Structures are given as structure tokens and as C-alpha cells.
XYZ file of C-alpha atoms in Angstrom:
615
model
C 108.630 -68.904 105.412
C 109.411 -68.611 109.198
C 107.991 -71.867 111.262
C 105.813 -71.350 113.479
C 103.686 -73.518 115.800
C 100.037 -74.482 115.752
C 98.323 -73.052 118.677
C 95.201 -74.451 119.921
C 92.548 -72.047 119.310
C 91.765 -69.711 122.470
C 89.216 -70.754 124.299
C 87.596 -67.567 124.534
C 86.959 -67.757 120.159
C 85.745 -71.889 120.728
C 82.825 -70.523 122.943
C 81.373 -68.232 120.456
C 81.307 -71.139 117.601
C 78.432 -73.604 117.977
C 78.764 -76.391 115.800
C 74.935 -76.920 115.566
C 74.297 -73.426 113.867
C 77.878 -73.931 111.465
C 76.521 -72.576 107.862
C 77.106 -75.863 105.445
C 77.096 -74.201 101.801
C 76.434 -76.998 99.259
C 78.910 -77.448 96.612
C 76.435 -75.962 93.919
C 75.949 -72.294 96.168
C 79.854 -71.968 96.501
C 80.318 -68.482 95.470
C 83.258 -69.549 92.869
C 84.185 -65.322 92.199
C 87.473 -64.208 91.316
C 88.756 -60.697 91.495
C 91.768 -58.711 90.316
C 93.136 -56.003 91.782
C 94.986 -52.935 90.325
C 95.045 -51.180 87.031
C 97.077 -53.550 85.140
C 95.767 -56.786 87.218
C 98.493 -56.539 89.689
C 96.719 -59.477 92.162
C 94.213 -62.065 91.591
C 91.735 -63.390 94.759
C 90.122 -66.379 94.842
C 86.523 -66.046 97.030
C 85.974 -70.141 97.122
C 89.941 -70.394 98.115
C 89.395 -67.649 100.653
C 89.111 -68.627 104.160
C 88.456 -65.366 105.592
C 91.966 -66.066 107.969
C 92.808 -62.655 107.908
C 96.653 -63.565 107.767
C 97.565 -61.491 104.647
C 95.784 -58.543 106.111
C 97.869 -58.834 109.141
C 100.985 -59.431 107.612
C 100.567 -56.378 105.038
C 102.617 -53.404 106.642
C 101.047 -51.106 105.028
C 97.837 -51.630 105.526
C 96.482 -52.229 101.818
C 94.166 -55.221 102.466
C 90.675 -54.570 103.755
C 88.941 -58.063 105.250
C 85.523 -57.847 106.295
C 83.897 -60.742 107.984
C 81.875 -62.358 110.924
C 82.264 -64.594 113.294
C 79.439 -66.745 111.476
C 81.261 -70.218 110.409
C 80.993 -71.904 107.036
C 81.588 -75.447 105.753
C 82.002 -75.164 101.881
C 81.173 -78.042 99.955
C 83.865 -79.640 97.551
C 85.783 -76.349 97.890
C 88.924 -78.152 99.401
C 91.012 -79.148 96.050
C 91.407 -82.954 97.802
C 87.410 -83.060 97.342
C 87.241 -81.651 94.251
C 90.058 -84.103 92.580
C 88.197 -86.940 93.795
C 85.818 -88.720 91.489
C 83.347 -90.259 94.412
C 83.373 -86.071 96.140
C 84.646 -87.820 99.142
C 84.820 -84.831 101.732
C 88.138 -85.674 102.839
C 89.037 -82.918 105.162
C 85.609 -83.659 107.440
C 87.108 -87.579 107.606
C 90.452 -86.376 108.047
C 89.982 -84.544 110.961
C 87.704 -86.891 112.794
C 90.958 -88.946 112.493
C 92.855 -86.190 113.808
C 90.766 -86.320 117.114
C 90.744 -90.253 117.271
C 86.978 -90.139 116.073
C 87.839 -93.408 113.890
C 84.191 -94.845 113.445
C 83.277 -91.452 112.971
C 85.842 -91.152 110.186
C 84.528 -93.941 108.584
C 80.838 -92.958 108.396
C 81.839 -89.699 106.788
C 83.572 -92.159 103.904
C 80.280 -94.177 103.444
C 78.309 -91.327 102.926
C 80.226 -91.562 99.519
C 81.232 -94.890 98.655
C 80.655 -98.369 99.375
C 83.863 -99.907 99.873
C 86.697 -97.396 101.896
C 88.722 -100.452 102.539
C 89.125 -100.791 99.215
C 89.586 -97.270 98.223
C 92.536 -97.786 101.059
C 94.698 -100.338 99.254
C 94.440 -99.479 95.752
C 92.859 -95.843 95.192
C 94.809 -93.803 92.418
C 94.553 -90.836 95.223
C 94.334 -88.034 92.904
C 93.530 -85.525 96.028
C 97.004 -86.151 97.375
C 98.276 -84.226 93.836
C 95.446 -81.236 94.530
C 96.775 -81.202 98.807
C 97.570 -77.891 99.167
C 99.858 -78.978 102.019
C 102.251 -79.819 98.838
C 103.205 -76.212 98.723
C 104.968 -76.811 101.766
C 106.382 -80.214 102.944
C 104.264 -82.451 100.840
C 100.612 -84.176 100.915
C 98.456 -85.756 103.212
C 98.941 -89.529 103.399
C 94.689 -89.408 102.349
C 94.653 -92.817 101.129
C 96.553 -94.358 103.880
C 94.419 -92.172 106.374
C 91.817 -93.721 104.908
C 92.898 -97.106 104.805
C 93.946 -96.622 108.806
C 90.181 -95.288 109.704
C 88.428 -98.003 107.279
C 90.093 -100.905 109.133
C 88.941 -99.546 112.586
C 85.298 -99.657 110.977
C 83.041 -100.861 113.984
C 79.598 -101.028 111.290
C 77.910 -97.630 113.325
C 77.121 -96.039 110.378
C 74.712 -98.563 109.786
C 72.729 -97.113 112.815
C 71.813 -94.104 110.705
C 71.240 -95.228 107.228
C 68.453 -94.518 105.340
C 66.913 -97.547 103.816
C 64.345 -97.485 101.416
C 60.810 -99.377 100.991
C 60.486 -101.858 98.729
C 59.752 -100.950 95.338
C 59.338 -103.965 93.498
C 61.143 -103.120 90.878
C 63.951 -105.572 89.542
C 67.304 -104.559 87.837
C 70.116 -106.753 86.706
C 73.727 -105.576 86.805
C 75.961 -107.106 84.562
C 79.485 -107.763 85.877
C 80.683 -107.513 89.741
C 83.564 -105.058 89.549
C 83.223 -101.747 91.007
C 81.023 -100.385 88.862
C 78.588 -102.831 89.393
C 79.004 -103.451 93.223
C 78.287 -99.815 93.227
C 75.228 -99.595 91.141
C 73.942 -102.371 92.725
C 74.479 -101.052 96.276
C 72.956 -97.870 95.962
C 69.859 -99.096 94.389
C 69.221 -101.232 97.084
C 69.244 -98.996 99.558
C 66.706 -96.930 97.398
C 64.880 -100.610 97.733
C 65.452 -102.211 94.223
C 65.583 -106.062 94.057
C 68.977 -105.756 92.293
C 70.350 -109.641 91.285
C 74.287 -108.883 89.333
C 75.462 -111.319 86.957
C 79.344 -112.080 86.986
C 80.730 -114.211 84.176
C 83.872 -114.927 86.416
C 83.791 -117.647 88.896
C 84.459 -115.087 91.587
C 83.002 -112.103 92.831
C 84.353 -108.930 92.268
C 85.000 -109.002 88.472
C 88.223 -109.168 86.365
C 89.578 -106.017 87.899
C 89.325 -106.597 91.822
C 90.551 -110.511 90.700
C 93.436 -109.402 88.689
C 95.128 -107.075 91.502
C 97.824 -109.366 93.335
C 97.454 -110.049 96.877
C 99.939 -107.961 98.294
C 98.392 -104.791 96.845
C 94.671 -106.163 97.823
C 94.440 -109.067 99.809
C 91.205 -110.941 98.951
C 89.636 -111.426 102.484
C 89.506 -107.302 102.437
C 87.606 -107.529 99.002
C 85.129 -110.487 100.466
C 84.737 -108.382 103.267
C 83.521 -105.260 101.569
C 80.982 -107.402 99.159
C 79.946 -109.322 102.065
C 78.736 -105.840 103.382
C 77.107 -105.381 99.801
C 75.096 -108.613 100.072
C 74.354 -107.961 103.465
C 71.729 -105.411 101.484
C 70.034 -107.780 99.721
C 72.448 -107.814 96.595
C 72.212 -111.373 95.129
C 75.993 -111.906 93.083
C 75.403 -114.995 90.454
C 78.926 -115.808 89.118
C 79.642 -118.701 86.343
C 76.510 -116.689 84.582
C 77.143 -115.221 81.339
C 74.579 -113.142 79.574
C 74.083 -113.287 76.296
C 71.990 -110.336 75.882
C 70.211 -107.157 77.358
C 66.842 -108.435 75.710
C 66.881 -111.733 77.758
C 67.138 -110.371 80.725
C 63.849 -108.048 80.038
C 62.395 -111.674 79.063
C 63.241 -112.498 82.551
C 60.837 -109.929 84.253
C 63.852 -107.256 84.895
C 62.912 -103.843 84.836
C 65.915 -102.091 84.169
C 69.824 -103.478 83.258
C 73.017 -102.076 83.532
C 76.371 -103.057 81.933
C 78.915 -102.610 84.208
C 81.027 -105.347 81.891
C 84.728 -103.846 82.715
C 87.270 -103.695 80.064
C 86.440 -105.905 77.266
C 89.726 -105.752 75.466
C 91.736 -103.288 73.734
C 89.828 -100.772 71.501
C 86.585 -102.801 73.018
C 84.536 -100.799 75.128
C 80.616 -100.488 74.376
C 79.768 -98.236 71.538
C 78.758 -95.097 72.418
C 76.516 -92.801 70.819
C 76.413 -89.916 69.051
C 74.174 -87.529 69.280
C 73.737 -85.158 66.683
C 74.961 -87.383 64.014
C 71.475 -87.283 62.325
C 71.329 -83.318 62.009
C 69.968 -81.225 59.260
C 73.784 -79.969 59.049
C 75.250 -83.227 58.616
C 76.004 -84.584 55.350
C 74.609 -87.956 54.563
C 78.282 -90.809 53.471
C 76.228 -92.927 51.581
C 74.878 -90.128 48.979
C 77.963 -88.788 49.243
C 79.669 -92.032 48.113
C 77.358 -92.393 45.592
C 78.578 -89.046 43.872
C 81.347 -90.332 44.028
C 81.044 -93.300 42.068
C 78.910 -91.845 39.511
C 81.931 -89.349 38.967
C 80.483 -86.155 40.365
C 82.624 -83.514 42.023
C 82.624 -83.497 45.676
C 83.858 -80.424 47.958
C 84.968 -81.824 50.993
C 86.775 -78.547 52.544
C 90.029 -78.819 54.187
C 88.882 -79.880 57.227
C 86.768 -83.259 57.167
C 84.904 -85.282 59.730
C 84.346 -88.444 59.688
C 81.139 -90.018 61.816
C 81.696 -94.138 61.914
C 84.188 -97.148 62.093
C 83.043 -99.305 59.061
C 83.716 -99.867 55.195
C 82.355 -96.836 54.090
C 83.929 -94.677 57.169
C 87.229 -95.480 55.550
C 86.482 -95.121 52.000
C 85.032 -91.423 52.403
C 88.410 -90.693 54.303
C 90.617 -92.082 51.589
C 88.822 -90.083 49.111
C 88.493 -86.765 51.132
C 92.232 -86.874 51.477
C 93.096 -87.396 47.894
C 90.706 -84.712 47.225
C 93.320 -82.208 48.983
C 91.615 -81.655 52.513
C 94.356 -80.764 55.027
C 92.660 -82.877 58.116
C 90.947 -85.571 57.855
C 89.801 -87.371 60.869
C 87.388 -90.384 61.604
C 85.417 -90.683 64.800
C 83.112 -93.400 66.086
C 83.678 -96.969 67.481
C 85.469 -99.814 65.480
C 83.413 -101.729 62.600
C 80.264 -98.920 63.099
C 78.300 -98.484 59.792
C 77.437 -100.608 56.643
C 79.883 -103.194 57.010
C 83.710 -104.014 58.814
C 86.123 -102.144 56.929
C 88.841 -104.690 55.113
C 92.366 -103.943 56.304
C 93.375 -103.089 52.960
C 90.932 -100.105 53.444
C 92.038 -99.210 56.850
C 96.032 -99.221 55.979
C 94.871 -96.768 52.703
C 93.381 -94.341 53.988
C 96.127 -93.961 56.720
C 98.564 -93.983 54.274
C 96.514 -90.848 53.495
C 97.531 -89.357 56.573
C 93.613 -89.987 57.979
C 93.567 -89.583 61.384
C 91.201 -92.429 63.363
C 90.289 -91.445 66.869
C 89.996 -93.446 70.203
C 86.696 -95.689 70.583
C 86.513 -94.820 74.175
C 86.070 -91.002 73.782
C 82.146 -89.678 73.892
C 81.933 -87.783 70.594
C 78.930 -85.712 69.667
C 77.979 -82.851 66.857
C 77.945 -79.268 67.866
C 76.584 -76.701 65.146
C 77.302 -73.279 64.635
C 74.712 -71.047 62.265
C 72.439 -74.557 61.550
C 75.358 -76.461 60.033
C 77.451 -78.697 62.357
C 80.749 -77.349 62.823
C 82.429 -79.788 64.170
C 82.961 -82.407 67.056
C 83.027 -82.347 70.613
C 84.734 -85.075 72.436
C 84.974 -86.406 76.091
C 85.747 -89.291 78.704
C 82.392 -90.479 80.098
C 81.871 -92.249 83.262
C 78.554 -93.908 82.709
C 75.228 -93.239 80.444
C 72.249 -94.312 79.442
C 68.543 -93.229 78.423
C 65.700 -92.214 81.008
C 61.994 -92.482 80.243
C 61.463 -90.132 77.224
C 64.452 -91.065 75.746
C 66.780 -88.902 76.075
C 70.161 -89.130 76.634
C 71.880 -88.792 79.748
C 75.776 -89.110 80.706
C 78.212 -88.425 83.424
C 81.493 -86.433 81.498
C 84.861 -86.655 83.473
C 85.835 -82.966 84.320
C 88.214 -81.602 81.996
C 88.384 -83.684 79.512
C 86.407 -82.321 76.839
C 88.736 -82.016 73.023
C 86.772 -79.763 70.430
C 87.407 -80.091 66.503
C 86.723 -77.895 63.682
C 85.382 -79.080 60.371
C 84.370 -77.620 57.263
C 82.221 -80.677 56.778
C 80.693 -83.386 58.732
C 79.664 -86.618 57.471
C 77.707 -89.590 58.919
C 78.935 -93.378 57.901
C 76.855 -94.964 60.630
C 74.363 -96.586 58.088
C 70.822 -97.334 59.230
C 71.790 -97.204 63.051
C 72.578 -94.027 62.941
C 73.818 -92.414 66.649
C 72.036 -95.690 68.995
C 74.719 -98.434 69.358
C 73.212 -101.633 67.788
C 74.109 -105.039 69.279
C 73.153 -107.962 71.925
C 74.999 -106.274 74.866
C 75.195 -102.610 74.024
C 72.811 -99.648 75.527
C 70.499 -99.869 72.856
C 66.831 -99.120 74.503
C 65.390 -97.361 77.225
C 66.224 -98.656 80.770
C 69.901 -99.781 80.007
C 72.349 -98.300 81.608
C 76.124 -98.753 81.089
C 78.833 -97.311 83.563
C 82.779 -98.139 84.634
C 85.406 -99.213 82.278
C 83.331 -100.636 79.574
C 82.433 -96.804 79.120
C 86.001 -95.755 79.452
C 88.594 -98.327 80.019
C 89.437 -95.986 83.417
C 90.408 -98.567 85.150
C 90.140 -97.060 87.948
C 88.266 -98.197 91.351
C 87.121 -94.864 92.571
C 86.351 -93.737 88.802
C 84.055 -97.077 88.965
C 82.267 -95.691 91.936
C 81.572 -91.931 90.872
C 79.864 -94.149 87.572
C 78.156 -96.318 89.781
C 76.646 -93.882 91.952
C 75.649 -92.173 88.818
C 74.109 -95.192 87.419
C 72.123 -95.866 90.124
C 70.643 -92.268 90.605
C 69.801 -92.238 86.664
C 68.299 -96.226 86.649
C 66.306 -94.836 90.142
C 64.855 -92.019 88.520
C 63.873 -94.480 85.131
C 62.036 -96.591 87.417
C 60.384 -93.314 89.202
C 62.444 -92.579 92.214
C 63.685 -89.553 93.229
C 67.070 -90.957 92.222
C 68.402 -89.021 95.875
C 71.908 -90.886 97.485
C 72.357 -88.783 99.640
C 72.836 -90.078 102.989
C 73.937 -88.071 106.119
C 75.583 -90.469 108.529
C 78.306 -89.114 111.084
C 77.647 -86.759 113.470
C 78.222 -83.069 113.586
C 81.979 -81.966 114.172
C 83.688 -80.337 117.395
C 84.048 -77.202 118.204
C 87.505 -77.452 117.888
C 88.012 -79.514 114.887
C 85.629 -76.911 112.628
C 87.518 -73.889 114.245
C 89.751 -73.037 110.815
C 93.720 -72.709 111.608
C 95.668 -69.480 112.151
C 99.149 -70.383 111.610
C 101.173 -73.219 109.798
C 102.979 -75.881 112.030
C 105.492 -77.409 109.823
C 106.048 -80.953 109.937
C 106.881 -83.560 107.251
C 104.313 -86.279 106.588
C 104.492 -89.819 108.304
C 106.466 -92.340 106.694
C 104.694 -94.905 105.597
C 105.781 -98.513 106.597
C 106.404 -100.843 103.714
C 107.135 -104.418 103.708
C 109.331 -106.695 101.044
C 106.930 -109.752 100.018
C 107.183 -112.472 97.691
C 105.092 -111.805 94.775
C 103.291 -114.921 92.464
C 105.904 -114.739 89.837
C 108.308 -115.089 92.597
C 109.768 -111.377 92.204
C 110.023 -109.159 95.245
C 107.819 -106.700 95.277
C 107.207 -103.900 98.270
C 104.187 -103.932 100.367
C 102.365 -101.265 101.899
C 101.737 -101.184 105.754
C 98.595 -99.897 107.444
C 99.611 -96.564 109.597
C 100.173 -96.861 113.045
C 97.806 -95.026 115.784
C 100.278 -92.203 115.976
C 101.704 -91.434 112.855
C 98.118 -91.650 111.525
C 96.958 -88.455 113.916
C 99.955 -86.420 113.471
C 99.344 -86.406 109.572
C 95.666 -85.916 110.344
C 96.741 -83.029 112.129
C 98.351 -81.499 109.258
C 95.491 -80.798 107.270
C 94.506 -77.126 106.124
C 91.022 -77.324 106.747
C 90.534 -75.779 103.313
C 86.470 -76.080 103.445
C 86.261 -74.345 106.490
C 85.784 -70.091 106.905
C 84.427 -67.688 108.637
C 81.532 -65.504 106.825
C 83.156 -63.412 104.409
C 81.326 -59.454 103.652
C 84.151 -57.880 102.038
C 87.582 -58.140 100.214
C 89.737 -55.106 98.702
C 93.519 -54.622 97.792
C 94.557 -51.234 97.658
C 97.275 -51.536 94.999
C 98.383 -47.338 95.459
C 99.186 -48.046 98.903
C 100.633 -51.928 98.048
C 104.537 -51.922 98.225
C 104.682 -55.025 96.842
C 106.470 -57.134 98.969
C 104.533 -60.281 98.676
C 104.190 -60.677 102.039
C 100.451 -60.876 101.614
C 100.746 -64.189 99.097
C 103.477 -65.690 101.395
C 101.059 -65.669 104.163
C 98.288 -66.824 102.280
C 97.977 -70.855 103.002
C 95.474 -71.476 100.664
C 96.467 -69.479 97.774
C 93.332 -67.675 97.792
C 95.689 -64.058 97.040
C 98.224 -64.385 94.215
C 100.532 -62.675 92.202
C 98.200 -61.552 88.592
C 99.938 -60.210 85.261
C 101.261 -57.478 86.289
C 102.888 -58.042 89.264
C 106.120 -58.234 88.082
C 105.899 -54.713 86.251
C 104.613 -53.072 89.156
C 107.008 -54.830 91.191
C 110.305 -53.873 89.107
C 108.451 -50.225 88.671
C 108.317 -50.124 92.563
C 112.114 -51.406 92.355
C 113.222 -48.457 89.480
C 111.787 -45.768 91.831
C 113.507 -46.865 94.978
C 116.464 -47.461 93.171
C 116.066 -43.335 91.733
C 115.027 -42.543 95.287
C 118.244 -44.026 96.946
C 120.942 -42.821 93.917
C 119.054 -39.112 94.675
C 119.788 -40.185 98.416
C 123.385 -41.087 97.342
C 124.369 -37.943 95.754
C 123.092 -35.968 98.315
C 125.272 -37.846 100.801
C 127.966 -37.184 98.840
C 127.811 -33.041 98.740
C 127.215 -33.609 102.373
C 130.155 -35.714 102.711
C 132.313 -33.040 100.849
C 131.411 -30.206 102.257
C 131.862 -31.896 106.043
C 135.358 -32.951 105.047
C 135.796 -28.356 103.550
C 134.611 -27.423 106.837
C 136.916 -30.320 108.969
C 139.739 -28.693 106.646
C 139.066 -25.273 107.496
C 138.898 -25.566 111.306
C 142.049 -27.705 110.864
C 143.686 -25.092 109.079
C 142.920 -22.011 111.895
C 143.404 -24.359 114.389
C 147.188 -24.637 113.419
C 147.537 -20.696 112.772
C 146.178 -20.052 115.995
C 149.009 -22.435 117.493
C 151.788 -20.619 115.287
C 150.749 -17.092 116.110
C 151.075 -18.311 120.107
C 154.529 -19.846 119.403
C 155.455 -16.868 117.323
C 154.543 -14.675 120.077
């Protein structure tokens, strides 16, 4: 692709846009159509990719794209792939450019809207948006998490001018454990005006996770700082205080609880439940092992699941795989059911070939016809029950694993699909959310499950459960004016520094952004929520040539290339190649009968010459 510069929008287009009337779409009204275009689904089109640019049109020479739009803007919600790949729905491209002007404050309010610690997020975030920034098509990502890191440390506390805090409920949760999850929680709820006191085992604050991360990578006054902002809400942060169990702390006039506990150990996150495990369609282990030890025949299928982590769990494996099922797999969390299985029983039945599945993983029944069919599994952020009981979770996108059975069978014993145990979410009003749910470990994962929490244990103790919170201003007129052409320029380097680390290793440091090099990535961001009102796309594929000049222009990869592209494309080729060896041959006749008639006048050019000299 040719470079070309960024021009600053005209002047003339920045008077007709005014930011107060800007169209904000919320993430839930995105229209999220796709198209194809041609007979044989020659080009695919994206409408929530689509920024209504109008670049393909204008690079198509042959006029096969029809764009209809107005000058109407519109700010999509978590349409920009950086905001959808981020757990928290950070909206990264608003923040971004605030940056890019030199708004940093401004920057920073747009990060709290989300989250209550950006510093944090700045040092240590995984940064999955920078893998979904489309600017890796071309030179490479946005620096997001050291953007944010630069804004975050130029936080001058404005935001606090506009946030909405909450009456006093009188309402009292505990939150057990002061890691991310539970900072979280606990933040949230009291802004929604919850007396919220968290418990930390540890003797400091911030839990095992945010305590475990050497000081180069986090330096503690940066963590102290961001829970100092935490407490400054009325969070009260015991530490040396183990509890024992949920029940206790109902004893102690709590309303509500939440287990935000952090990994426990390998293989030793809370149980979860499984719902479904107690359908009509799902065959009961104990009678089942009973038939078995009386001698009677038992059809297991080839397929066979497995619902438990105990004695019996094991034993109906073993014998379903001797039987001659194909598959055999157990699900459910370790030592579930009548008893702890013995090792012996364990090593047997994978001997078998019996496959045992991860504790962490949310597993529940689906049925097909009235007779469970099989299991459903997923990564869970957080969960608990509201009110009537029912069950409520937060699934990580994407991570959902479905498997067939011909049979499925409960081993959970008497407690069926509700964990059992002194620190498990085993009654209504418990709440459990972070890495105890999922071993993550993950800080902004630990968010996204604590603003979860919070919304869920709001609405238990008859809130609206509502975190939203609107707190930087609107945008300029030139920052929410979308781009028209692609300046190329690699990312800013980020500075790193060589430091000593405890075990006396060296280990490299990363630097905080300077003013400069932190606008001129800014400035390199897409702007993929922001387009102008779209009314109409078409492709005309009979008038297409197929150059591609249309998906090279596209920025946003909104138009792209569909199955049969590349058969239209080489049919295009095998008719101008026909066309130009029908051209060929015709130059050739051409060519011979030019060089006949250069002969022929040759020829009575010289007898006119011989009948003069013969003369």
C-alpha cells in the first residue's frame, strides 16, 4: 500500500459535526449484519466493521460499490476489536484519543468509568486489545497498555468531580480476600452505598496475587496508591483475618458475602455447580452401581458421562470402560460425591483410558428430546445465586467445549449440583468471582468478575445493580471526526530499564512513555468506533474486475475477499488471458500482411528503377 499522510480534516466538514448531537449506539443496538456479495459469495461486508469511509468506493475504478450515508455521526459501542478483547469493555479508542490531544485527566476518567485501578492495569495488564489492534495489519499495535499507564500516572483525581455516589443502604457485605477481585467488588458496591468490610488472610493488602508480582513489574507504592483510593470510599480492608466460614459471617449481621479467595492451589478452585445434574434424563450412579453389584447388565453406550469427583465417580468409569464404551469422561470438581476416591481407584480407571476433566471449567447438562445429551462446558468469571434462587454466572466469551454422550450419570451423592462446604457458594447471597472461579490469574479478568459481582450482590440486596457511570466529558470535534487516509508510522519504542531483581538475576524493566512518544502513538489509532450514518451498501460483482483494490483500501476490514474470490478472480484472469492470445493472433496476420505489402512496394520500387536505367 502507497503511504500517504494524515490530513487534518477540512475545516469546512468539522463545522457540520457537533459533538453534542454525535449518535452513541450502545454495544447491545450495534447492528452486527454481514453480507455477501455475488453468486458464488465472491465478497463478504462487515456492517459493525464498516465505517461508512467511503475509501473502497473511491478507489473502485469501475464503479461497482454503491455507499449511501449521512453526514449524521455515530459512536459504536465495543465495536472497536481493542474494546471488545478487553474483559473490563474499557473503550480504549475514546481514552486513546483524549491522549492524542493531551486531554490526560480526561483520558483517565474515561478509564474509571470501567475499572478501579488504571495504574494497575498499566504495569501488569495481559493487554489482549493490543492482539485485536487493527493497526497490526500494518506496522503493528497500539502501545494501549503503556498509553494507559502514561495517562493513569498524570491522574489529577477530576473524575471524582462527577461520580455518582449512592445513598446509604444499610446493607452490609463481606468480601473475602483483597486481590482484584475483591478490591473490585468491594469498590463498586460502595459507590452503590453498601457498607462493604473485606477480609484478607495475608498480612498485606492486596492479596496473594498483587503481593506476589516483584517490584520491578509493580512497585508497591502504585498498588497502595490505588487501594488507598478504594478506602477512600469507605472500604474497610481487615488483613491477619481468616474466615473460617460463609455461615459466620451471616452470624455477624452481614447481608451478603463474596469469595473473592484467589487461587487456592492447583486443581483447588471453589466447586462449581452443575446445573442440570438432577434431570429427569440423567441417570442416577448409585442405582446404577447397585446393578452392578447385584450382577445385572448395564448398557452404558459408547459414549459415557461422568457427573462427580469422588469414590463412586471413579468406579462407574472403570466399569463403563470395561464394558466397551469408546469415551468415557468424568466431569465435576475433585473428591465431589459419596466419598474421596482412593488412588488405587483413580490410577484404574485411567488405566482404562477414562478421561477426568479440569475442576475449573463450568460444566452443566444440556438435553436433547427430554434425555440429556451431553455436557456443556465453560470458563466462568464469577457466579452466584440471586433472590429466588437461581443461578446466575458471568461465561468468558468463547470458551464454551460441548460433549456428546449416549448416557449421563450423576455421582454427586446427596449434594447433588450445590457445592457443599464451609467456604463454598452454597446459599443464597454468596457470591464467588476472580481466580477462585477460574484460576485466570489475570488482573483485568479479576475486574470484569468483580464488576459482575457487585451488579449481581446489588441486585440480591434490591438495587438496581446499575455501574454505570459517565465521567469525562464529551469529545472534540476533531478527535470524533473518523480518518480518511492511513499515515504510516511505526509505534514508539518503549523505554526499558536493566534492574536487579530479588533473586539477584537481571531482569528488564519497563519505562513509563515520554510526553511525545505517548501522542504520536495516540495518534495512530483507527478510530474504529467511530462512522458516519450508514443507509446503504451494495457490490456489484458483474461490473467488479476484481482487482482488490476495494479490500486494500479498506482499513478496517469491513470488505473482504469471501469463497469465491479466487474462482472469480482466476475466471476474470482465463478470459483476459483468451482476450489478449485472440489480441495476439490478430497482431500477428496484421504483422504479416504489413511485412507482404512492405515486400511488394519494395519489389516495384526496384523495377521502376531498372526500367529507368534500362531506358
Amino acid at each position: 500500500m502507497d503511504a500517504s499522510p494524515l490530513a487534518a480534516p477540512e475545516e469546512t466538514e468539522l463545522a457540520k459535526i457537533d459533538n453534542r448531537n454525535i449518535v452513541i449506539v450502545p454495544e447491545q443496538a450495534v447492528s452486527r449484519g454481514k453480507q455477501t456479495f455475488g453468486a458464488h459469495q465472491e465478497f463478504k461486508w462487515s456492517e459493525a466493521k464498516c465505517t461508512s469511509c467511503d475509501r473502497c468506493n473511491r478507489a473502485c475504478p469501475v464503479d461497482a460499490i454503491t455507499l449511501e450515508r449521512t453526514r449524521q455521526l455515530k459512536k459504536r459501542m465495543r465495536t472497536a476489536p481493542c474494546s471488545q478483547a478487553c474483559p473490563a469493555g474499557l473503550d480504549a479508542s475514546r481514552y486513546i484519543r483524549f491522549i492524542a490531544e493531551g486531554k490526560y485527566a480526561e483520558a483517565v476518567s474515561v478509564m474509571r468509568e470501567r475499572v478501579p485501578f488504571p495504574l494497575v492495569l498499566g504495569y501488569i495488564c495481559k493487554h489482549p486489545c493490543e492482539s485485536a489492534c487493527q493497526r497490526n495489519e500494518y506496522e503493528g499495535s497500539l502501545l494501549i497498555r503503556a498509553l494507559k499507564r502514561f495517562a493513569a500516572e498524570k491522574d489529577d483525581g477530576s473524575w471524582r468531580q462527577k461520580l455518582n455516589l449512592a445513598a446509604p443502604t444499610g446493607k452490609k457485605i463481606a468480601v473475602i480476600g483483597s486481590g482484584p477481585a475483591g478490591l473490585s467488588t468491594a469498590y463498586y458496591l460502595a459507590l452503590l452505598g453498601h457498607k462493604v468490610t473485606i477480609f484478607e488472610a495475608l498480612p498485606d493488602k492486596g492479596g496473594k496475587m498483587l503481593s506476589s508480582i516483584p517490584e520491578y513489574q509493580l512497585p508497591k507504592n502504585v498498588m497502595n496508591l490505588e487501594i488507598s483510593t478504594i478506602e477512600s470510599f469507605g472500604v474497610e480492608i481487615k488483613t491477619n483475618s481468616r474466615v473460617e466460614s460463609v455461615e459466620s459471617l451471616f452470624g455477624q449481621g452481614f447481608d451478603s458475602a463474596v469469595l473473592a479467595t484467589g487461587i487456592l492451589g492447583w486443581g483447588k478452585s471453589l466447586k462449581l455447580p452443575i446445573p442440570g445434574s438432577r434431570d429427569a434424563g440423567v441417570s442416577d450412579g448409585e442405582t446404577i452401581m447397585a446393578d452392578l453389584d447385584a450382577g445385572k447388565p448395564v448398557e452404558f453406550g459408547q459414549k459415557v458421562i461422568i457427573l462427580g469427583g469422588g469414590s463412586l465417580a471413579f468406579r462407574l468409569a472403570t466399569a463403563a470402560a470395561r464394558s466397551g464404551a469408546k469415551e468415557v469422561h468424568i466431569f465435576g470438581q475433585e473428591h465431589t460425591g459419596d466419598r474421596e476416591a482412593d488412588s488405587f481407584e483413580v490410577d484404574e480407571a485411567v488405566a482404562e483410558g477414562v478421561i477426568v476433566h479440569s475442576s475449573s471449567l463450568f460444566y452443566r447438562v444440556y438435553s436433547e428430546n427430554g434425555k440429556a445429551a451431553g455436557i456443556l462446558g465453560q470458563k466462568i468469571r464469577a457466579f452466584g445465586y440471586d433472590r429466588t434462587g437461581a443461578l446466575g454466572y458471568d461465561p468468558l466469551p468463547n470458551t464454551e467445549e460441548k460433549y456428546p454422550a449416549d448416557i449421563v450419570i450423576s455421582a454427586l451423592g446427596r449434594a447433588g449440583d450445590t457445592p457443599q462446604g464451609d467456604l463454598e457458594v452454597c446459599r443464597r447471597g454468596v457470591f464467588a468471582a476472580g481466580d477462585a472461579v477460574n484460576e485466570q490469574r489475570s488482573v483485568v479478568e479479576s475486574i470484569a468478575a468483580g464488576r459482575w459481582t457487585a451488579s449481581m450482590a446489588d441486585r440480591y440486596l434490591g438495587g438496581s445493580g446499575n455501574l454505570d457511570q459517565q465521567l469525562a466529558p464529551p469529545e472534540s470535534s476533531r478527535a470524533i471526526t473518523p480518518i480518511r487516509s492511513l499515515l504510516r508510522r511505526m509505534p514508539s519504542p518503549i523505554p526499558v530499564k536493566q534492574v536487579r531483581a530479588a533473586d539477584g538475576s537481571q531482569a528488564a524493566s519497563e519505562q513509563t512513555l515520554d510526553e511525545k512518544a505517548a501522542k504520536l502513538d495516540a495518534e495512530r489509532c483507527l478510530k474504529c468506533d467511530l462512522c458516519y450514518d450508514l443507509k446503504g451498501y451494495n457490490l456489484d460483482t458483474n461490473a467488479c474486475v476484481f482487482c482488490g483494490r476495494c479490500v486494500e483500501a479498506c482499513m478496517w476490514n469491513a470488505i473482504t475477499p469471501g469463497t469465491g474470490y479466487t474462482t472469480a478472480v482466476e475466471a476474470r484472469q482465463g478470459i483476459e488471458h483468451a482476450e489478449s492470445a485472440g489480441q495476439a493472433g490478430k497482431r500477428k496476420v496484421y504483422l504479416y500482411a504489413l511485412r507482404i505489402l512492405v515486400a511488394t512496394g519494395a519489389l516495384m520500387v526496384i523495377a521502376v528503377l531498372l526500367s529507368k536505367i534500362n531506358a
